[in-house]
CSV table of C-alpha atoms in Angstrom, one decimal:
chain,number,residue,atom,x,y,z
A,1,MET,CA,0.0,0.0,0.0
A,2,SER,CA,1.1,3.6,-0.6
A,3,THR,CA,-0.1,6.7,1.1
A,4,THR,CA,-1.2,9.7,-1.0
A,5,THR,CA,0.3,13.0,0.3
A,6,ALA,CA,-0.6,15.3,-2.6
A,7,SER,CA,-1.3,18.9,-1.6
A,8,PRO,CA,-3.9,21.0,-3.4
A,9,ARG,CA,-2.5,23.2,-6.1
A,10,SER,CA,-3.4,26.8,-6.6
A,11,ALA,CA,-6.0,27.6,-9.2
A,12,PRO,CA,-4.5,29.0,-12.4
A,13,ASP,CA,-4.1,32.8,-12.5
A,14,GLY,CA,-6.1,34.9,-14.7
A,15,ARG,CA,-9.2,32.8,-14.9
A,16,ARG,CA,-11.9,34.9,-16.6
A,17,ARG,CA,-15.4,35.0,-15.0
A,18,PRO,CA,-18.2,35.0,-17.6
A,19,ALA,CA,-19.5,38.4,-18.5
A,20,ARG,CA,-22.7,39.3,-16.6
A,21,ARG,CA,-24.6,39.8,-19.9
A,22,VAL,CA,-23.7,36.2,-20.9
A,23,ALA,CA,-24.7,34.9,-17.5
A,24,LEU,CA,-28.1,36.7,-17.6
A,25,LEU,CA,-28.8,35.5,-21.1
A,26,ALA,CA,-28.0,31.9,-20.2
A,27,ALA,CA,-30.1,32.2,-17.1
A,28,VAL,CA,-33.1,33.4,-19.1
A,29,ALA,CA,-32.7,30.6,-21.7
A,30,LEU,CA,-32.2,27.9,-19.0
A,31,ALA,CA,-35.2,29.1,-17.0
A,32,ALA,CA,-37.4,29.1,-20.1
A,33,ALA,CA,-36.3,25.6,-21.0
A,34,THR,CA,-36.7,24.1,-17.5
A,35,LEU,CA,-40.1,25.8,-16.9
A,36,ALA,CA,-41.3,24.0,-20.0
A,37,GLY,CA,-39.8,20.8,-18.7
A,38,PRO,CA,-36.7,19.0,-19.9
A,39,VAL,CA,-36.8,18.0,-23.6
A,40,GLY,CA,-38.2,14.5,-23.8
A,41,ALA,CA,-39.8,14.5,-20.4
A,42,ALA,CA,-43.2,15.1,-21.8
A,43,THR,CA,-43.2,12.0,-24.0
A,44,ALA,CA,-41.7,9.6,-21.4
A,45,SER,CA,-44.1,7.6,-19.4
A,46,ALA,CA,-43.9,8.4,-15.7
A,47,ALA,CA,-44.0,5.6,-13.2
A,48,PRO,CA,-47.4,5.5,-11.5
A,49,ALA,CA,-47.7,7.0,-8.1
A,50,PRO,CA,-48.0,4.4,-5.3
A,51,SER,CA,-51.4,4.0,-3.7
A,52,ASP,CA,-52.0,5.6,-0.3
A,53,ALA,CA,-51.8,2.2,1.4
A,54,ALA,CA,-48.6,1.2,-0.4
A,55,ALA,CA,-47.0,4.6,0.4
A,56,SER,CA,-48.0,4.3,4.0
A,57,HIS,CA,-46.6,0.8,4.3
A,58,SER,CA,-43.4,1.8,2.6
A,59,ALA,CA,-43.0,4.9,4.9
A,60,GLY,CA,-43.6,2.8,8.0
A,61,ALA,CA,-41.1,0.2,6.9
A,62,ASP,CA,-38.5,2.8,6.2
A,63,ARG,CA,-39.1,4.5,9.6
A,64,ALA,CA,-38.7,1.1,11.3
A,65,ALA,CA,-35.4,0.6,9.5
A,66,ARG,CA,-34.1,4.1,9.9
A,67,HIS,CA,-31.3,2.9,12.2
A,68,PRO,CA,-27.9,2.5,10.5
A,69,LEU,CA,-27.0,-1.1,9.6
A,70,ARG,CA,-23.7,-2.8,10.3
A,71,SER,CA,-21.5,-4.4,7.7
A,72,VAL,CA,-19.4,-7.4,8.8
A,73,GLY,CA,-16.3,-5.2,8.9
A,74,CYS,CA,-17.4,-3.4,12.0
A,75,GLY,CA,-14.8,-4.1,14.7
A,76,ALA,CA,-12.1,-4.9,12.2
A,77,ASP,CA,-8.7,-3.1,12.0
A,78,PRO,CA,-9.1,-0.7,9.0
A,79,GLY,CA,-5.4,-1.0,8.1
A,80,GLN,CA,-4.8,2.7,7.9
A,81,GLU,CA,-5.1,5.8,10.1
A,82,PRO,CA,-8.2,8.0,10.3
A,83,GLY,CA,-7.9,11.0,8.0
A,84,SER,CA,-5.5,9.2,5.7
A,85,SER,CA,-5.6,8.2,2.1
A,86,VAL,CA,-4.1,4.9,1.0
A,87,LEU,CA,-3.8,3.2,-2.4
A,88,ARG,CA,-5.3,-0.3,-1.9
A,89,THR,CA,-5.7,-3.3,-4.2
A,90,LEU,CA,-8.4,-5.8,-4.9
A,91,THR,CA,-9.1,-8.5,-7.4
A,92,SER,CA,-12.1,-8.1,-9.7
A,93,ASP,CA,-13.0,-10.4,-12.7
A,94,GLY,CA,-9.5,-11.9,-12.5
A,95,ARG,CA,-7.8,-8.5,-12.7
A,96,GLU,CA,-5.9,-6.6,-10.1
A,97,ARG,CA,-7.6,-3.3,-9.6
A,98,THR,CA,-6.9,-0.4,-7.2
A,99,VAL,CA,-8.8,2.2,-5.2
A,100,GLN,CA,-7.6,5.4,-3.5
A,101,LEU,CA,-9.3,4.9,-0.1
A,102,HIS,CA,-9.8,7.9,2.3
A,103,LEU,CA,-11.0,7.4,5.8
A,104,PRO,CA,-12.7,10.3,7.5
A,105,ASP,CA,-11.2,12.1,10.5
A,106,GLY,CA,-12.4,10.4,13.6
A,107,TYR,CA,-13.0,7.0,11.8
A,108,ARG,CA,-13.8,4.3,14.4
A,109,SER,CA,-14.5,0.7,13.6
A,110,ASP,CA,-17.4,0.6,16.2
A,111,ARG,CA,-19.4,3.3,14.4
A,112,VAL,CA,-21.0,2.8,11.0
A,113,TRP,CA,-20.1,5.2,8.1
A,114,PRO,CA,-21.6,6.1,4.8
A,115,VAL,CA,-19.6,5.4,1.6
A,116,VAL,CA,-19.1,7.7,-1.3
A,117,LEU,CA,-17.8,6.0,-4.5
A,118,VAL,CA,-15.9,8.4,-6.8
A,119,PHE,CA,-15.1,7.8,-10.5
A,120,HIS,CA,-12.5,9.9,-12.2
A,121,GLY,CA,-12.6,11.4,-15.7
A,122,ARG,CA,-10.7,9.9,-18.7
A,123,GLY,CA,-7.0,10.1,-18.2
A,124,ASN,CA,-7.2,11.1,-14.6
A,125,THR,CA,-6.9,9.0,-11.5
A,126,GLY,CA,-8.6,8.5,-8.1
A,127,ALA,CA,-5.8,10.4,-6.4
A,128,GLY,CA,-6.0,13.3,-9.0
A,129,THR,CA,-9.8,13.6,-8.4
A,130,GLU,CA,-9.2,13.6,-4.7
A,131,VAL,CA,-7.0,16.7,-5.0
A,132,PHE,CA,-9.5,19.0,-6.8
A,133,SER,CA,-12.9,17.7,-5.5
A,134,GLY,CA,-12.9,18.5,-1.8
A,135,LEU,CA,-14.7,15.2,-1.2
A,136,ASP,CA,-12.2,14.2,1.6
A,137,ALA,CA,-14.0,16.8,3.8
A,138,LEU,CA,-17.2,14.7,3.9
A,139,PRO,CA,-18.1,12.7,7.0
A,140,ALA,CA,-17.9,9.5,5.0
A,141,ILE,CA,-15.6,6.8,3.7
A,142,VAL,CA,-14.6,8.0,0.3
A,143,ALA,CA,-13.4,5.4,-2.3
A,144,TYR,CA,-11.8,6.9,-5.4
A,145,GLY,CA,-11.8,4.2,-7.9
A,146,ASN,CA,-9.2,3.7,-10.7
A,147,GLY,CA,-10.3,2.7,-14.1
A,148,ALA,CA,-8.5,0.5,-16.6
A,149,VAL,CA,-6.4,1.9,-19.4
A,150,GLY,CA,-8.6,2.3,-22.4
A,151,THR,CA,-8.2,2.9,-26.1
A,152,GLY,CA,-7.1,6.0,-28.0
A,153,ASP,CA,-4.0,8.2,-27.6
A,154,GLY,CA,-1.8,7.6,-24.5
A,155,ASP,CA,-2.3,5.3,-21.5
A,156,ARG,CA,-5.4,6.9,-20.2
A,157,GLN,CA,-7.6,5.2,-17.6
A,158,ALA,CA,-11.3,5.1,-18.4
A,159,TRP,CA,-14.6,3.6,-17.3
A,160,GLU,CA,-17.1,1.3,-19.0
A,161,GLY,CA,-19.8,2.8,-21.1
A,162,ALA,CA,-17.5,5.2,-23.1
A,163,PRO,CA,-16.4,4.3,-26.7
A,164,TYR,CA,-12.8,4.5,-25.6
A,165,ALA,CA,-13.2,2.2,-22.5
A,166,ALA,CA,-11.0,-0.9,-22.2
A,167,ALA,CA,-12.5,-3.8,-24.0
A,168,GLY,CA,-13.7,-6.7,-21.8
A,169,VAL,CA,-13.4,-4.8,-18.5
A,170,ASP,CA,-16.5,-5.1,-16.4
A,171,ASP,CA,-16.6,-2.0,-14.2
A,172,VAL,CA,-20.0,-2.8,-12.8
A,173,ALA,CA,-18.5,-6.0,-11.4
A,174,TYR,CA,-15.5,-3.9,-10.1
A,175,THR,CA,-18.0,-1.7,-8.3
A,176,ASN,CA,-19.7,-4.6,-6.7
A,177,ASP,CA,-16.4,-6.2,-5.7
A,178,LEU,CA,-15.2,-2.9,-4.3
A,179,LEU,CA,-18.4,-2.6,-2.2
A,180,ASP,CA,-18.0,-6.1,-1.0
A,181,THR,CA,-14.4,-5.3,0.1
A,182,LEU,CA,-15.4,-2.1,1.9
A,183,GLU,CA,-18.2,-3.9,3.7
A,184,ARG,CA,-15.9,-6.7,4.7
A,185,ASP,CA,-13.0,-4.5,5.9
A,186,LEU,CA,-14.6,-1.4,7.3
A,187,CYS,CA,-17.6,-0.4,9.3
A,188,VAL,CA,-20.1,0.6,6.6
A,189,ASP,CA,-23.8,1.3,6.5
A,190,PRO,CA,-24.8,-0.6,3.3
A,191,ARG,CA,-28.0,1.6,3.1
A,192,ARG,CA,-25.9,4.7,2.6
A,193,VAL,CA,-23.7,4.1,-0.4
A,194,TYR,CA,-23.5,7.0,-3.0
A,195,ALA,CA,-21.7,7.5,-6.3
A,196,THR,CA,-20.3,10.6,-7.9
A,197,GLY,CA,-17.6,11.4,-10.4
A,198,LYS,CA,-16.6,13.7,-13.2
A,199,SER,CA,-16.8,13.4,-17.0
A,200,ASN,CA,-16.4,9.8,-18.1
A,201,GLY,CA,-16.6,8.7,-14.5
A,202,ALA,CA,-19.8,10.7,-14.0
A,203,GLY,CA,-21.3,9.1,-17.0
A,204,PHE,CA,-20.5,5.7,-15.4
A,205,THR,CA,-22.5,6.7,-12.3
A,206,GLY,CA,-25.5,7.1,-14.7
A,207,ILE,CA,-24.9,3.4,-15.7
A,208,LEU,CA,-24.7,2.4,-12.0
A,209,ALA,CA,-28.0,4.2,-11.3
A,210,CYS,CA,-29.6,2.0,-13.9
A,211,GLU,CA,-27.9,-1.3,-13.2
A,212,LEU,CA,-26.8,-1.2,-9.5
A,213,SER,CA,-29.8,0.5,-7.9
A,214,ASP,CA,-30.0,-2.4,-5.4
A,215,ARG,CA,-26.7,-1.2,-3.8
A,216,ILE,CA,-26.3,2.5,-4.5
A,217,ALA,CA,-28.8,4.8,-2.8
A,218,ALA,CA,-28.3,7.9,-5.0
A,219,VAL,CA,-25.9,9.4,-7.6
A,220,ALA,CA,-24.4,12.8,-8.3
A,221,PRO,CA,-22.7,13.1,-11.7
A,222,VAL,CA,-20.6,16.2,-12.4
A,223,ALA,CA,-19.9,17.4,-16.0
A,224,ALA,CA,-20.9,13.9,-17.1
A,225,ALA,CA,-20.3,12.2,-20.4
A,226,PHE,CA,-23.4,10.0,-20.7
A,227,TYR,CA,-22.3,7.9,-23.7
A,228,GLY,CA,-23.8,4.6,-22.4
A,229,THR,CA,-22.0,2.5,-25.0
A,230,GLY,CA,-23.1,-1.1,-24.5
A,231,HIS,CA,-25.8,0.0,-22.1
A,232,PRO,CA,-28.7,1.2,-24.3
A,233,GLY,CA,-31.5,0.8,-21.8
A,234,CYS,CA,-32.2,1.8,-18.2
A,235,ASP,CA,-34.4,-0.3,-16.0
A,236,PRO,CA,-33.5,0.3,-12.3
A,237,ALA,CA,-34.9,-1.9,-9.6
A,238,ARG,CA,-36.2,1.2,-7.9
A,239,PRO,CA,-36.5,5.0,-8.4
A,240,VAL,CA,-33.0,6.5,-7.8
A,241,PRO,CA,-32.5,10.1,-6.4
A,242,VAL,CA,-30.2,12.1,-8.8
A,243,ILE,CA,-28.4,15.4,-8.5
A,244,ASP,CA,-26.6,16.5,-11.7
A,245,PHE,CA,-24.1,19.3,-12.2
A,246,HIS,CA,-23.1,20.7,-15.7
A,247,GLY,CA,-21.7,23.8,-17.2
A,248,THR,CA,-23.7,25.5,-19.9
A,249,ASP,CA,-20.5,26.3,-21.9
A,250,ASP,CA,-18.8,22.9,-21.5
A,251,VAL,CA,-17.1,22.4,-24.9
A,252,THR,CA,-15.8,18.9,-24.0
A,253,ILE,CA,-19.2,17.5,-23.2
A,254,PRO,CA,-21.7,20.0,-24.6
A,255,TYR,CA,-24.7,20.9,-22.5
A,256,ALA,CA,-26.8,20.7,-25.7
A,257,GLY,CA,-25.4,17.2,-26.5
A,258,ASP,CA,-23.5,15.9,-29.4
A,259,PRO,CA,-25.4,13.3,-31.5
A,260,ASP,CA,-22.3,12.5,-33.6
A,261,ARG,CA,-20.6,11.2,-30.4
A,262,GLY,CA,-23.7,9.7,-28.9
A,263,LEU,CA,-24.0,12.3,-26.2
A,264,PRO,CA,-27.5,13.3,-25.1
A,265,ALA,CA,-28.5,16.9,-24.3
A,266,ILE,CA,-28.1,17.3,-20.5
A,267,PRO,CA,-31.8,18.4,-20.1
A,268,ASP,CA,-32.9,15.3,-22.0
A,269,TRP,CA,-30.9,13.0,-19.6
A,270,VAL,CA,-32.2,14.8,-16.5
A,271,GLY,CA,-35.7,14.6,-18.0
A,272,GLY,CA,-35.4,10.9,-18.4
A,273,TRP,CA,-34.9,10.5,-14.6
A,274,VAL,CA,-37.7,13.0,-13.9
A,275,ALA,CA,-40.0,10.7,-15.9
A,276,ARG,CA,-38.5,7.4,-14.6
A,277,ASN,CA,-38.9,8.5,-11.0
A,278,GLY,CA,-42.5,9.7,-11.6
A,279,CYS,CA,-41.9,13.2,-10.3
A,280,ALA,CA,-45.2,15.1,-10.2
A,281,THR,CA,-44.0,18.6,-9.3
A,282,GLY,CA,-41.5,20.9,-10.9
A,283,PRO,CA,-39.3,22.2,-12.0
A,284,ASP,CA,-38.9,24.6,-9.1
A,285,VAL,CA,-36.2,26.9,-10.6
A,286,GLU,CA,-33.9,29.0,-8.3
A,287,GLN,CA,-31.2,31.4,-9.1
A,288,THR,CA,-28.8,30.0,-6.6
A,289,ALA,CA,-26.0,32.5,-7.4
A,290,PHE,CA,-25.2,34.9,-10.2
A,291,ASP,CA,-23.8,32.0,-12.2
A,292,VAL,CA,-25.8,29.0,-10.9
A,293,THR,CA,-29.3,28.0,-11.6
A,294,THR,CA,-30.8,25.0,-9.7
A,295,SER,CA,-33.9,23.1,-10.9
A,296,ARG,CA,-35.7,20.7,-8.6
A,297,TRP,CA,-38.4,18.1,-9.3
A,298,THR,CA,-40.3,16.7,-6.3
A,299,GLY,CA,-43.4,14.6,-5.6
A,300,CYS,CA,-41.5,11.7,-7.0
A,301,ASP,CA,-42.1,8.0,-6.5
A,302,ARG,CA,-40.6,6.8,-3.2
A,303,GLY,CA,-39.3,10.3,-2.6
A,304,ALA,CA,-36.6,9.9,-5.3
A,305,GLU,CA,-36.2,13.6,-6.2
A,306,VAL,CA,-34.2,14.9,-9.1
A,307,THR,CA,-32.1,18.1,-9.0
A,308,HIS,CA,-30.1,19.8,-11.8
A,309,VAL,CA,-27.4,22.4,-11.1
A,310,ALA,CA,-26.5,24.4,-14.2
A,311,VAL,CA,-23.4,26.5,-14.0
A,312,LEU,CA,-24.0,29.5,-16.3
A,313,GLY,CA,-21.0,29.9,-18.6
A,314,GLY,CA,-19.4,27.0,-16.8
A,315,GLY,CA,-16.8,24.8,-18.5
A,316,HIS,CA,-15.8,21.1,-18.1
A,317,THR,CA,-15.0,21.7,-14.5
A,318,TRP,CA,-15.8,20.7,-10.9
A,319,PRO,CA,-17.7,23.5,-9.1
A,320,GLY,CA,-15.6,24.9,-6.3
A,321,GLU,CA,-12.5,23.1,-7.5
A,322,ASP,CA,-9.5,23.2,-5.2
A,323,SER,CA,-7.1,22.9,-8.1
A,324,TYR,CA,-7.4,22.6,-11.9
A,325,SER,CA,-10.2,20.2,-12.8
A,326,GLY,CA,-10.8,20.8,-16.5
A,327,GLY,CA,-11.0,23.4,-19.3
A,328,GLY,CA,-13.2,26.5,-19.1
A,329,TYR,CA,-14.8,28.6,-16.3
A,330,ALA,CA,-15.1,27.0,-12.8
A,331,THR,CA,-17.6,28.6,-10.4
A,332,HIS,CA,-16.7,29.2,-6.8
A,333,SER,CA,-20.2,30.4,-5.9
A,334,ILE,CA,-20.9,26.8,-4.8
A,335,GLU,CA,-18.8,23.8,-3.7
A,336,ALA,CA,-20.0,20.7,-5.5
A,337,HIS,CA,-19.0,18.4,-2.6
A,338,GLU,CA,-21.1,20.4,-0.1
A,339,VAL,CA,-24.2,20.7,-2.4
A,340,LEU,CA,-24.1,17.0,-3.4
A,341,TRP,CA,-23.7,15.9,0.2
A,342,GLU,CA,-26.7,18.0,1.3
A,343,PHE,CA,-28.7,16.1,-1.3
A,344,LEU,CA,-27.2,12.6,-0.9
A,345,GLY,CA,-26.6,12.4,2.8
A,346,ASP,CA,-30.1,11.6,4.0
A,347,GLU,CA,-30.8,9.1,1.2
A,348,ARG,CA,-31.1,5.5,2.2
A,349,LEU,CA,-31.4,2.3,0.2
A,350,PRO,CA,-34.7,0.5,1.0
A,351,VAL,CA,-34.0,-2.2,3.5
A,352,ARG,CA,-35.6,-4.9,1.4
A,353,PHE,CA,-32.6,-4.8,-1.0
A,354,LEU,CA,-30.3,-5.9,1.9
A,355,THR,CA,-32.1,-9.1,2.8
A,356,GLY,CA,-29.5,-11.9,2.7
A,357,HIS,CA,-26.7,-9.6,1.7
A,358,ALA,CA,-23.3,-11.0,2.7
A,359,GLY,CA,-22.0,-7.7,3.9
A,360,HIS,CA,-25.0,-7.0,6.2
A,361,ALA,CA,-24.6,-7.8,9.8
A,362,GLY,CA,-27.7,-6.3,11.3
A,363,HIS,CA,-28.7,-3.1,13.1
A,364,THR,CA,-26.1,-1.0,15.0
A,365,GLY,CA,-25.9,-2.1,18.6
A,366,HIS,CA,-27.3,-5.6,18.0
A,367,GLY,CA,-25.0,-8.6,18.2
A,368,THR,CA,-21.3,-8.7,17.3
A,369,SER,CA,-19.7,-8.2,14.0
A,370,GLU,CA,-17.2,-10.6,12.3
A,371,ALA,CA,-13.8,-9.0,12.2
A,372,ARG,CA,-11.7,-9.6,9.1
A,373,GLY,CA,-8.4,-8.4,7.8
A,374,ALA,CA,-8.0,-5.1,5.9
A,375,ALA,CA,-7.6,-5.2,2.2
A,376,SER,CA,-4.1,-5.5,0.8
């Protein structure tokens, strides 16, 4: 194992803030588009709202299971110090894979912790994303995954679903294996697992929302490249809460989409989740800052709300970046890690998905947990 000691770099000098006129024009255009509903949302069939009896039963079951659950790793030696980041290895699908694992300050193996899975952009690394994202500040175990080297120019790591991803690499399986490892070696609440990422990695969180909704409670893609190559459909096992961030002037992954590259318009992608989650109310549009517009859809099936954060004039960047995160304008009016945590932190996977799960050891404070060694 090796410990990451990278320090945040200063943001480049001379970064130009968008002109107020451009921001205002973008705000007006975005508000008009969202008030009419995302493109495609009107034609998608929304999931039927649950009956009063079903909703009452579901709410009662979730209240009864509101306590955090223990993974089998509670009580085990985590293998690293609280507040540290360490490169760890695991085997997935016959391949050795790695993850940059950060334990929160004050980590204790007798207390359950939420998990945030983070997926880097093409050509970046987990450690690189750790430096600019600010996610280490969250009161959670943060696992920065590392993709496999894909195709194209240079040895650039990438994630499944992009046309340049490594052939034959199953990153959904890697995510499952990573979660199994975390639940085995650390004290994790398996109901509070979330996924975020940037660009190619953010696009992969969209695939996880569709295909791993039985393990991941909610997702928060940032500047996402929603290619979906090899994953044409989306049929989640449950409505999935989503908060999406994207710059309106992103030239790498255009806000309006790029049909020639198989990239949807961001409002279309968001609208797909509004319909899929059966949201009955919205969008409620708020000018969060001079350069940020936030649209929210509520009244959704099982409370799975959808939020879209548009950075007006924003580039292919991480809002609130601590160091360079991509080309174009990066807002500092908001901190993405704070905004996404406010949305994600209270979301919980329905307890029915954990029945018989190998990493589930029961409610906190009941029984003893099986202690196992830390991952190598």
